[in-house]
Tab-separated table of C-alpha atoms (C1' of nucleotides) in Angstrom:
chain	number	residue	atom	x	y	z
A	3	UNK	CA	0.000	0.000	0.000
A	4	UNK	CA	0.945	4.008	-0.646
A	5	UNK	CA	1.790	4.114	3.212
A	6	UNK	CA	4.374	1.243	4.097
A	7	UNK	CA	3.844	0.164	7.339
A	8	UNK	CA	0.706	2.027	8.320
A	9	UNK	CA	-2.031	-0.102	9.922
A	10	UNK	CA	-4.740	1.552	8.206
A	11	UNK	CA	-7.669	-1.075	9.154
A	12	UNK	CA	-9.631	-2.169	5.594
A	13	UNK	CA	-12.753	-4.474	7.310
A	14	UNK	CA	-14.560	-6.736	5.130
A	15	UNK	CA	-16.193	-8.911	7.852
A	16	UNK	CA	-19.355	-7.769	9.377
A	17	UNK	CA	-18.645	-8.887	13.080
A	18	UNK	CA	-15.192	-6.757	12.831
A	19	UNK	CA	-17.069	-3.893	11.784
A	20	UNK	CA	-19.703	-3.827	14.489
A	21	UNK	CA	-16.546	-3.685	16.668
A	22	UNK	CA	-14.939	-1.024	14.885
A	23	UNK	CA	-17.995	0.855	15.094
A	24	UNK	CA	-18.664	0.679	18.483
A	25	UNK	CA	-14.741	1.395	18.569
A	26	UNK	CA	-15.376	4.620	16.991
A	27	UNK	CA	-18.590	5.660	19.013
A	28	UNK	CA	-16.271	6.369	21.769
A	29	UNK	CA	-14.666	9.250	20.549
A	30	UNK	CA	-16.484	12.839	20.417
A	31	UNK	CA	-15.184	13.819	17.390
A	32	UNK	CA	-14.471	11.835	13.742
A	33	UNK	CA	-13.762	12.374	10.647
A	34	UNK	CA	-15.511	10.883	7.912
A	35	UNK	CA	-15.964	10.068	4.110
A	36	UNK	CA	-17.780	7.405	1.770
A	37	UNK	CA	-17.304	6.204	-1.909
A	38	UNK	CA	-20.325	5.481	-4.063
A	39	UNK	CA	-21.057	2.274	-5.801
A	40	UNK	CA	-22.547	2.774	-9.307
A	41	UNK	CA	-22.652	6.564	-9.230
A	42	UNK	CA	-23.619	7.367	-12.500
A	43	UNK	CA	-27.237	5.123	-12.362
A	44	UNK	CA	-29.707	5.766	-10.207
A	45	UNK	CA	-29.112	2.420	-8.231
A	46	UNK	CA	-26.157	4.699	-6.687
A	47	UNK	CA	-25.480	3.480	-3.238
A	48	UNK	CA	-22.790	3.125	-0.624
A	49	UNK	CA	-19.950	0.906	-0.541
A	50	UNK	CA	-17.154	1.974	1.314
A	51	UNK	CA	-17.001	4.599	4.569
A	52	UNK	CA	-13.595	5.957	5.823
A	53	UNK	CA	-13.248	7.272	9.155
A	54	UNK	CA	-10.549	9.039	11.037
A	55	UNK	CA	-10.304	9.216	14.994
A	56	UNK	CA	-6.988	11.376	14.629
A	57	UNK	CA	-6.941	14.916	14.570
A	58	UNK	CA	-3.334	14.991	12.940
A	59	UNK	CA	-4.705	12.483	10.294
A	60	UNK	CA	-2.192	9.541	11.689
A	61	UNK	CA	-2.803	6.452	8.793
A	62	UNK	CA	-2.348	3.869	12.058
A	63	UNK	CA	-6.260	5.203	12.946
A	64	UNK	CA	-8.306	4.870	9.856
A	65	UNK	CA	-10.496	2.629	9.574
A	66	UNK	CA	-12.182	1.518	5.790
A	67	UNK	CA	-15.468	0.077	6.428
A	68	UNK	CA	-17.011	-2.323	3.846
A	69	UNK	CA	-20.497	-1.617	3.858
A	70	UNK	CA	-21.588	-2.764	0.407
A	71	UNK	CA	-24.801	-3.682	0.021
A	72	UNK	CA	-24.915	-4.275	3.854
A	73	UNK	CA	-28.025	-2.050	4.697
A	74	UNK	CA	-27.960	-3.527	8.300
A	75	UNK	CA	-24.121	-2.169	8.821
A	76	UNK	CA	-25.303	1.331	7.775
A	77	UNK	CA	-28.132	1.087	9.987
A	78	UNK	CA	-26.239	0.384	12.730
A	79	UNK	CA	-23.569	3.298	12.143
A	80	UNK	CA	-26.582	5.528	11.849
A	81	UNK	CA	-28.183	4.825	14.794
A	82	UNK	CA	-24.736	3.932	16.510
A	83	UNK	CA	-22.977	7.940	15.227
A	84	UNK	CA	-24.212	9.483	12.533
A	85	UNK	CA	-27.629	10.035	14.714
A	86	UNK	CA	-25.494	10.851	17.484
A	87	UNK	CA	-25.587	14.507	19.024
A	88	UNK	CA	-22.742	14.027	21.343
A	89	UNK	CA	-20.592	12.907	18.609
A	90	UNK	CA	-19.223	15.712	16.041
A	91	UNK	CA	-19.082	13.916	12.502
A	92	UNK	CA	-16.899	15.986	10.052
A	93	UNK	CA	-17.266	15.442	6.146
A	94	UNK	CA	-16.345	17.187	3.227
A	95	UNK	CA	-19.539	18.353	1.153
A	96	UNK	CA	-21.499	16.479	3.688
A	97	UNK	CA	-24.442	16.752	2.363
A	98	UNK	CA	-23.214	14.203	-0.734
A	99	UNK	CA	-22.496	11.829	2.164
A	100	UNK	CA	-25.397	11.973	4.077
A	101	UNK	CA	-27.484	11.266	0.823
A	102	UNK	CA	-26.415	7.763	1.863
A	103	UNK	CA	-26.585	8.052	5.381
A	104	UNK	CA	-30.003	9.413	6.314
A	105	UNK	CA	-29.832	12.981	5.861
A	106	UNK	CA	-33.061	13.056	8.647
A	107	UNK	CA	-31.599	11.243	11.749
A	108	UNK	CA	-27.843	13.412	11.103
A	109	UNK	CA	-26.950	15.344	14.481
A	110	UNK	CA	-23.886	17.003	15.274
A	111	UNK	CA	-22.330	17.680	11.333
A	112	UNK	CA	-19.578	19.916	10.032
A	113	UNK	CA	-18.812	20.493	6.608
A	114	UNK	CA	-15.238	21.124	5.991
A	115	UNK	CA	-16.703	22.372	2.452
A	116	UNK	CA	-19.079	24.747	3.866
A	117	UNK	CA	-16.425	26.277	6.269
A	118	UNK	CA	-13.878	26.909	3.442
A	119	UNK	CA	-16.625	28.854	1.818
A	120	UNK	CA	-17.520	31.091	4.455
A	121	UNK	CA	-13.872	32.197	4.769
A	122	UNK	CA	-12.729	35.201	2.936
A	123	UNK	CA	-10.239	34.668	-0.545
A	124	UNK	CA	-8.221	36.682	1.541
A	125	UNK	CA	-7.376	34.621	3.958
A	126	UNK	CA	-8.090	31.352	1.936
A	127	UNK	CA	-6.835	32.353	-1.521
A	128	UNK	CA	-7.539	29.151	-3.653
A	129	UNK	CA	-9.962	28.655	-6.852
A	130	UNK	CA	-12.132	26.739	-5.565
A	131	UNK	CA	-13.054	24.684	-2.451
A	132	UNK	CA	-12.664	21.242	-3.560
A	133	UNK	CA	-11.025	18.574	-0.661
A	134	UNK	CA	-8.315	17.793	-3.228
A	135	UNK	CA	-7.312	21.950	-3.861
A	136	UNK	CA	-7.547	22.313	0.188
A	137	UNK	CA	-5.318	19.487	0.728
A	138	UNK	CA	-3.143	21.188	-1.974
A	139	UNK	CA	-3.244	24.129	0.042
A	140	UNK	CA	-3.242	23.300	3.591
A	141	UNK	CA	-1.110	20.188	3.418
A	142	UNK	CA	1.095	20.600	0.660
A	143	UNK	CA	-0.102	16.941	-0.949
A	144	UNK	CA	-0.929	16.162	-4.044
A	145	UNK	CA	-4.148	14.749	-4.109
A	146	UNK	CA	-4.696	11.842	-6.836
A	147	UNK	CA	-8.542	12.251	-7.789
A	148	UNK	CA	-8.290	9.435	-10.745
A	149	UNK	CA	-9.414	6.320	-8.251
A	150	UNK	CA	-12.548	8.585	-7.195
A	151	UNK	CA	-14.363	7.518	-10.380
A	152	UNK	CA	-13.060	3.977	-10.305
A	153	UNK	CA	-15.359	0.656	-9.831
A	154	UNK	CA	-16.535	1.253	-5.924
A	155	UNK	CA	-18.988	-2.171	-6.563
A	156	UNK	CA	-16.746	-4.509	-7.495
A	157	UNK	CA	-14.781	-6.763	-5.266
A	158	UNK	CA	-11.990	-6.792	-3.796
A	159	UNK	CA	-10.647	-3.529	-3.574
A	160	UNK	CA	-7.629	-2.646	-5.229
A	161	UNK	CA	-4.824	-1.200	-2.919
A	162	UNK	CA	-4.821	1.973	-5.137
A	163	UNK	CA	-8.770	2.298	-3.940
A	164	UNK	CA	-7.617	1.677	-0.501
A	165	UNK	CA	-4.788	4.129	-0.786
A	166	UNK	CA	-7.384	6.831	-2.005
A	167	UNK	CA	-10.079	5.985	0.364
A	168	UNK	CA	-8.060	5.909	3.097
A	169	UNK	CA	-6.170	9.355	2.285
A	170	UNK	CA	-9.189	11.521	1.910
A	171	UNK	CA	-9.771	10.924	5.885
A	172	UNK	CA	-6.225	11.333	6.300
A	173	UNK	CA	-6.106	14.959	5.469
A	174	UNK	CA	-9.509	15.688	6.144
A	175	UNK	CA	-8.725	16.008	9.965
A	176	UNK	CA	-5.228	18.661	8.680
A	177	UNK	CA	-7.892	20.750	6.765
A	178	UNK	CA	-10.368	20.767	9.311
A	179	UNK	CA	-8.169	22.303	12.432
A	180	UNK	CA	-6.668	25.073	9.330
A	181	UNK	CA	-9.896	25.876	8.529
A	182	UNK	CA	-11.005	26.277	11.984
A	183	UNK	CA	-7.700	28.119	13.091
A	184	UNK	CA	-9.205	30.232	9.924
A	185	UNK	CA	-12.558	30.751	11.178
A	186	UNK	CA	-11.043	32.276	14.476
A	187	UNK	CA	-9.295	35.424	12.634
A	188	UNK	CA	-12.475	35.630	10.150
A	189	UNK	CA	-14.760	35.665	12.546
A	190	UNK	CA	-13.927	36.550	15.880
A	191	UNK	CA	-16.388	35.867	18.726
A	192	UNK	CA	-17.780	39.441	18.904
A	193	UNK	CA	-20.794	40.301	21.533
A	194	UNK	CA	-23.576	43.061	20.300
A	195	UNK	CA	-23.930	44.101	24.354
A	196	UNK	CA	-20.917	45.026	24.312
A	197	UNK	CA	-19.975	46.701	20.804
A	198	UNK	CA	-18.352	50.160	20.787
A	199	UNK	CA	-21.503	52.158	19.433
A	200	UNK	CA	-18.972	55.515	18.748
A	201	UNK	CA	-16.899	53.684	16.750
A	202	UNK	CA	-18.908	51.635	14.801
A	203	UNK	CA	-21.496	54.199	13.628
A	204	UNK	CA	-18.405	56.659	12.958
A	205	UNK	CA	-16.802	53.193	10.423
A	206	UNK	CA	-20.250	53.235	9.301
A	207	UNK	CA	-20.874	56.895	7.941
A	208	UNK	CA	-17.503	57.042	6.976
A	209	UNK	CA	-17.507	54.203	4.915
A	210	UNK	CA	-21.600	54.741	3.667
A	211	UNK	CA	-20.950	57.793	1.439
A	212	UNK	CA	-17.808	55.624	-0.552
A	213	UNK	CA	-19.888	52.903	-0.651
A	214	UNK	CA	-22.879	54.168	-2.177
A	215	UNK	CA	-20.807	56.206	-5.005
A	216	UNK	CA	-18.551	53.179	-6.260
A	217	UNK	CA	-22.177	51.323	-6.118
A	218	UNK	CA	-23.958	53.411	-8.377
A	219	UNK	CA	-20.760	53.141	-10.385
A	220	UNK	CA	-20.936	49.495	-10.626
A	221	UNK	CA	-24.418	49.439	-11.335
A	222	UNK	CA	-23.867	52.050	-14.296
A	223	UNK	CA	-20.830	49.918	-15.886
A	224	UNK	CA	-22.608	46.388	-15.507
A	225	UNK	CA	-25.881	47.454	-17.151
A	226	UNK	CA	-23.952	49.248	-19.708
A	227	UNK	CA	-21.436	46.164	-20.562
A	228	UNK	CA	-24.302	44.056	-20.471
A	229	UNK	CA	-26.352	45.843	-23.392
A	230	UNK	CA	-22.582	46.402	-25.176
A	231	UNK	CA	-22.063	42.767	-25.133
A	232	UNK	CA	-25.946	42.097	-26.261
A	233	UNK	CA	-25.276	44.694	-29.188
A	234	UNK	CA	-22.158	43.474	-30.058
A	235	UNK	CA	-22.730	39.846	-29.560
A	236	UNK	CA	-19.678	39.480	-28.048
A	237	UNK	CA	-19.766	36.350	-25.953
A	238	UNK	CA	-15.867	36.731	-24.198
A	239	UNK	CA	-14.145	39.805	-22.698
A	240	UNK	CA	-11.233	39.963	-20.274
A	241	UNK	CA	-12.767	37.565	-18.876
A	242	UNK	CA	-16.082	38.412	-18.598
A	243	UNK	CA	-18.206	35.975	-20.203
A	244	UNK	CA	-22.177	37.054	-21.432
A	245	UNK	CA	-24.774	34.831	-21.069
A	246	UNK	CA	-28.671	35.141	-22.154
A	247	UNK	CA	-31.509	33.073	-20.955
A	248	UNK	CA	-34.772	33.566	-21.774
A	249	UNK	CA	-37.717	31.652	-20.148
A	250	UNK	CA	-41.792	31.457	-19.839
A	251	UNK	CA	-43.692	32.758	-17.655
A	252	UNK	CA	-47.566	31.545	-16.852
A	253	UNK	CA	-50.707	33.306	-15.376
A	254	UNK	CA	-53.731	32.256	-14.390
A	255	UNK	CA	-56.272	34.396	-12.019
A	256	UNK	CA	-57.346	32.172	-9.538
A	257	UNK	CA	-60.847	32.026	-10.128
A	258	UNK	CA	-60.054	30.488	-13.669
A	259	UNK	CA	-57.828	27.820	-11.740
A	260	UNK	CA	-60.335	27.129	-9.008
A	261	UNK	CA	-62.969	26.255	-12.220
A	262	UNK	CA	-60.914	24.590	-14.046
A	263	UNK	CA	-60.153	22.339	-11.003
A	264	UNK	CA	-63.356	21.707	-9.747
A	265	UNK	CA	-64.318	21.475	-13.478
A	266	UNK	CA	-62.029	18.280	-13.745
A	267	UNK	CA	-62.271	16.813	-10.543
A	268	UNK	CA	-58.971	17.825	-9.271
A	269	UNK	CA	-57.738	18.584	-6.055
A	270	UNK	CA	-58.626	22.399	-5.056
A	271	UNK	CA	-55.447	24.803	-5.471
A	272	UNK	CA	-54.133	24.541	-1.625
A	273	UNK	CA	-50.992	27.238	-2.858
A	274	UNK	CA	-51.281	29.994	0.226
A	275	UNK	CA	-52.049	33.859	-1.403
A	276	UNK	CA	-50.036	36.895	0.432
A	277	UNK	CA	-53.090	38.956	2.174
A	278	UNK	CA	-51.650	42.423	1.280
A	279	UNK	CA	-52.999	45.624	2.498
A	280	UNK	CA	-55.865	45.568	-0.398
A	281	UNK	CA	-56.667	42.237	0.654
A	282	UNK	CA	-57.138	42.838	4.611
A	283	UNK	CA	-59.292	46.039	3.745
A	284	UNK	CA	-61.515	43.647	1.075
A	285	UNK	CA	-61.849	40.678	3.707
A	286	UNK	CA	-61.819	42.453	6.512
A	287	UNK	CA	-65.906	41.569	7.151
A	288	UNK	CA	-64.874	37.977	6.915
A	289	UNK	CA	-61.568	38.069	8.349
A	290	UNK	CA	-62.387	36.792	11.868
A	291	UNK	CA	-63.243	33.583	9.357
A	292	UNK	CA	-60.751	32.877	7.428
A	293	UNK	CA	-58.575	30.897	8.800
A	294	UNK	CA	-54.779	32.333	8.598
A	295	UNK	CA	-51.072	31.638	9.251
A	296	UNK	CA	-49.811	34.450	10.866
A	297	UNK	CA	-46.164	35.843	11.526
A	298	UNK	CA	-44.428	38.938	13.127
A	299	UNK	CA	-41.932	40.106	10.972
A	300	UNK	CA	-38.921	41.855	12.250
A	301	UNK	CA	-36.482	44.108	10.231
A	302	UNK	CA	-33.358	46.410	11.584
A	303	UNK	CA	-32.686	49.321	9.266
A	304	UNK	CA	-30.230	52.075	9.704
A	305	UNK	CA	-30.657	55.891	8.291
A	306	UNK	CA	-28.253	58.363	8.268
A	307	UNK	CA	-30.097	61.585	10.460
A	308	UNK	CA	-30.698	64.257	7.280
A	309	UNK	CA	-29.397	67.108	9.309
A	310	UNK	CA	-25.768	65.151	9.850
A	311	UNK	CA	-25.481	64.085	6.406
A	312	UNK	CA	-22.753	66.830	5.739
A	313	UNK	CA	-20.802	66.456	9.020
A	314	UNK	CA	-17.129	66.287	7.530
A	315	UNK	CA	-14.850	63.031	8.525
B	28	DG	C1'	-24.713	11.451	-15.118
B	29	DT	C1'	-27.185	12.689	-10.900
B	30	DG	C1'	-28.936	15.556	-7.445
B	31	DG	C1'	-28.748	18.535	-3.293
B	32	DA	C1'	-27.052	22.911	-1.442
B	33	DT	C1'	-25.935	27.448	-2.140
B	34	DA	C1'	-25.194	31.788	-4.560
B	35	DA	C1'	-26.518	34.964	-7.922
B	36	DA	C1'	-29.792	37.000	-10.796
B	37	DC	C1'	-34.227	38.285	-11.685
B	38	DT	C1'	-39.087	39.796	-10.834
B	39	DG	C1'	-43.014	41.895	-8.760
B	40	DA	C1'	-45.093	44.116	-4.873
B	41	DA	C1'	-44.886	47.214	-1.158
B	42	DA	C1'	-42.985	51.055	1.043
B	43	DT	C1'	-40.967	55.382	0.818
B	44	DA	C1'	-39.506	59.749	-1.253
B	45	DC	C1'	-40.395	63.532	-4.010
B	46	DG	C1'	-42.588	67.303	-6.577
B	47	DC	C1'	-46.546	69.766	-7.412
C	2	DG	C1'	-53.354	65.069	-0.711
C	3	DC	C1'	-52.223	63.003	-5.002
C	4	DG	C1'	-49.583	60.871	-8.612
C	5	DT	C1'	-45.183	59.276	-10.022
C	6	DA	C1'	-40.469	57.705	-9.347
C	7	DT	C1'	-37.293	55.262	-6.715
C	8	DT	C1'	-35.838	52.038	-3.277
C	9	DT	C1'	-36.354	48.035	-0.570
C	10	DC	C1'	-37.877	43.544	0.320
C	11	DA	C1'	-39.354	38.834	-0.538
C	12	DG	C1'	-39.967	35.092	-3.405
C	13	DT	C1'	-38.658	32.492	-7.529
C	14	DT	C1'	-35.662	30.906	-11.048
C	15	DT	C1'	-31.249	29.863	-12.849
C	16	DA	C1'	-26.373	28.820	-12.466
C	17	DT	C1'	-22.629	26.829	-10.140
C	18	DC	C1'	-20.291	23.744	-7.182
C	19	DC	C1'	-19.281	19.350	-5.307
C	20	DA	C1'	-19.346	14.508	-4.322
C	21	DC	C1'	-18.900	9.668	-6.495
DNA sequence: GTGGATAAACTGAAATACGC
DNA sequence: GCGTATTTCAGTTTATCCAC
């Protein structure tokens, strides 16, 4: 195998796998992966999950789980982890994963993809957010993506499978703690009570006045590139590419719908209608019967005071 | 090739601002 | 107060990304 000497566990047998997942429900954090049998059908389903118990991504702890067509297996690691709250389950693009892994019962997930998204280009300047760029990035490895859309159904495994499965969990813990050391400096822990009102409303009427002028800017070059590039027909450039869609749109009033409903014996149209203004002052004789879901909506806003606007900074 | 999540773009309605 | 223009908001559609 790519790491000589590692113990990385590959379990086939379905007693050894009950162990190793009631191995695994001890710890309160793992890190975790699966490879798709059939992926390009719609009889897609799980054959292989990786996890990871190490936070440095140590081979010795990962464990390759053989799950194919085992539906009792995955039952038992959803009930046993996945719908565990006290254990955090880390995956990258989780929600791919927990396609496979009822998506319903899930407690306690973090998406390693979702994180690197949320994180400024700044401070995490990569093209895109994929595991293999991140691991790339953060742990200066090239990943090898060509096993990802190898034969996950058939049987045995091939040691270059192993290799790959096993590696995705092995630098999924590396990115996870960079990503989180990432999130601290992003997004520091900041509490409204106990804000500095002076100096954010002086940031914000300094910066307000810039803002608005490079906005209406940007609104004035976009609209005028994008009838430019419609004149022209110019599909490409610098890197600005011009796209147009069009589409259909359909109306009915709703008393032509209701008819046409009851006309043909369908279900009546249950779709809810906004009650604007007009529609409170039309109904209001009725309104104590018609029965209504109801919600309070709250909105912040901020104005600049008219008689400050000119206050120099 | 498939499909879910998310972001971006678009659309229409409501609210607000403005001029008379 | 009224009519019109502009801005804001909410909901929908479309595009993109990512996994295998």
């Amino acid at each position: 195998m790519f790491f000589k000497g590692n113990a990385v566990q590959y379990l086939t047998i379905g007693l050894e796998i009950r162990e190793a997942i009631a191995h695994l429900a001890q710890y309160p954090i793992l890190w975790l992966d699966t490879e798709t049998a059939d992926y390009r059908s719609k009889n897609r389903r799980i054959a292989l999950v990786q996890a990871q118990t190490d936070p440095g991504g140590d081979p010795d702890q990962v464990f390759l789980l053989d799950v194919l067509d085992q539906p009792e297996l995955i039952e038992t690691l959803i009930t046993t982890i996945i719908a565990n709250p006290k254990i955090e389950k880390v995956f990258h693009n989780a929600s791919y994963d927990l396609r496979f892994l009822d998506q319903a019962r899930a407690q306690n997930i973090t998406c390693t993809l979702n994180m690197a998204r949320a994180i400024p280009k700044s401070l995490l300047p990569v093209q895109d957010h994929k595991l293999k760029t991140l691991a790339a990035h953060f742990c200066n490895l090239p990943l090898d993506k060509t096993e990802q859309g190898s034969d996950w159904g058939r049987r045995p495994l091939s040691p270059a499978q192993q290799d790959y499965a096993a590696l995705d969990v092995i630098v999924l813990p590396q990115i996870h703690q960079a990503l989180l050391r990432l999130q601290a400096i992003a997004a520091p822990a900041r509490d409204p009570q106990r804000e500095d009102l002076d100096a954010l409303t002086l940031a914000y009427r300094q910066i307000s006045p810039k803002y608005e002028a490079m906005k209406k800017e940007y609104e004035s070059i976009k609209e005028r590139l994008k009838q430019a590039m419609d004149a022209q027909q110019c599909k490409h450039c610098n890197g600005v590419q011009y796209q147009k869609t069009t589409s259909m749109d359909y109306k009915a009033s709703f008393a032509d719908l209701l008819a046409v409903t009851q006309a043909q014996q369908l279900p009546p149209p249950s779709l809810p209608i906004k009650l604007t203004k007009e529609w409170q002052k039309q109904l209001k004789p009725v309104w104590h019967l018609l029965p209504r879901e109801e919600a309070v909506q709250v909105r912040i806003s901020l104005k600049i005071a008219k008689d400050e606007e000119d206050v120099p900074f």
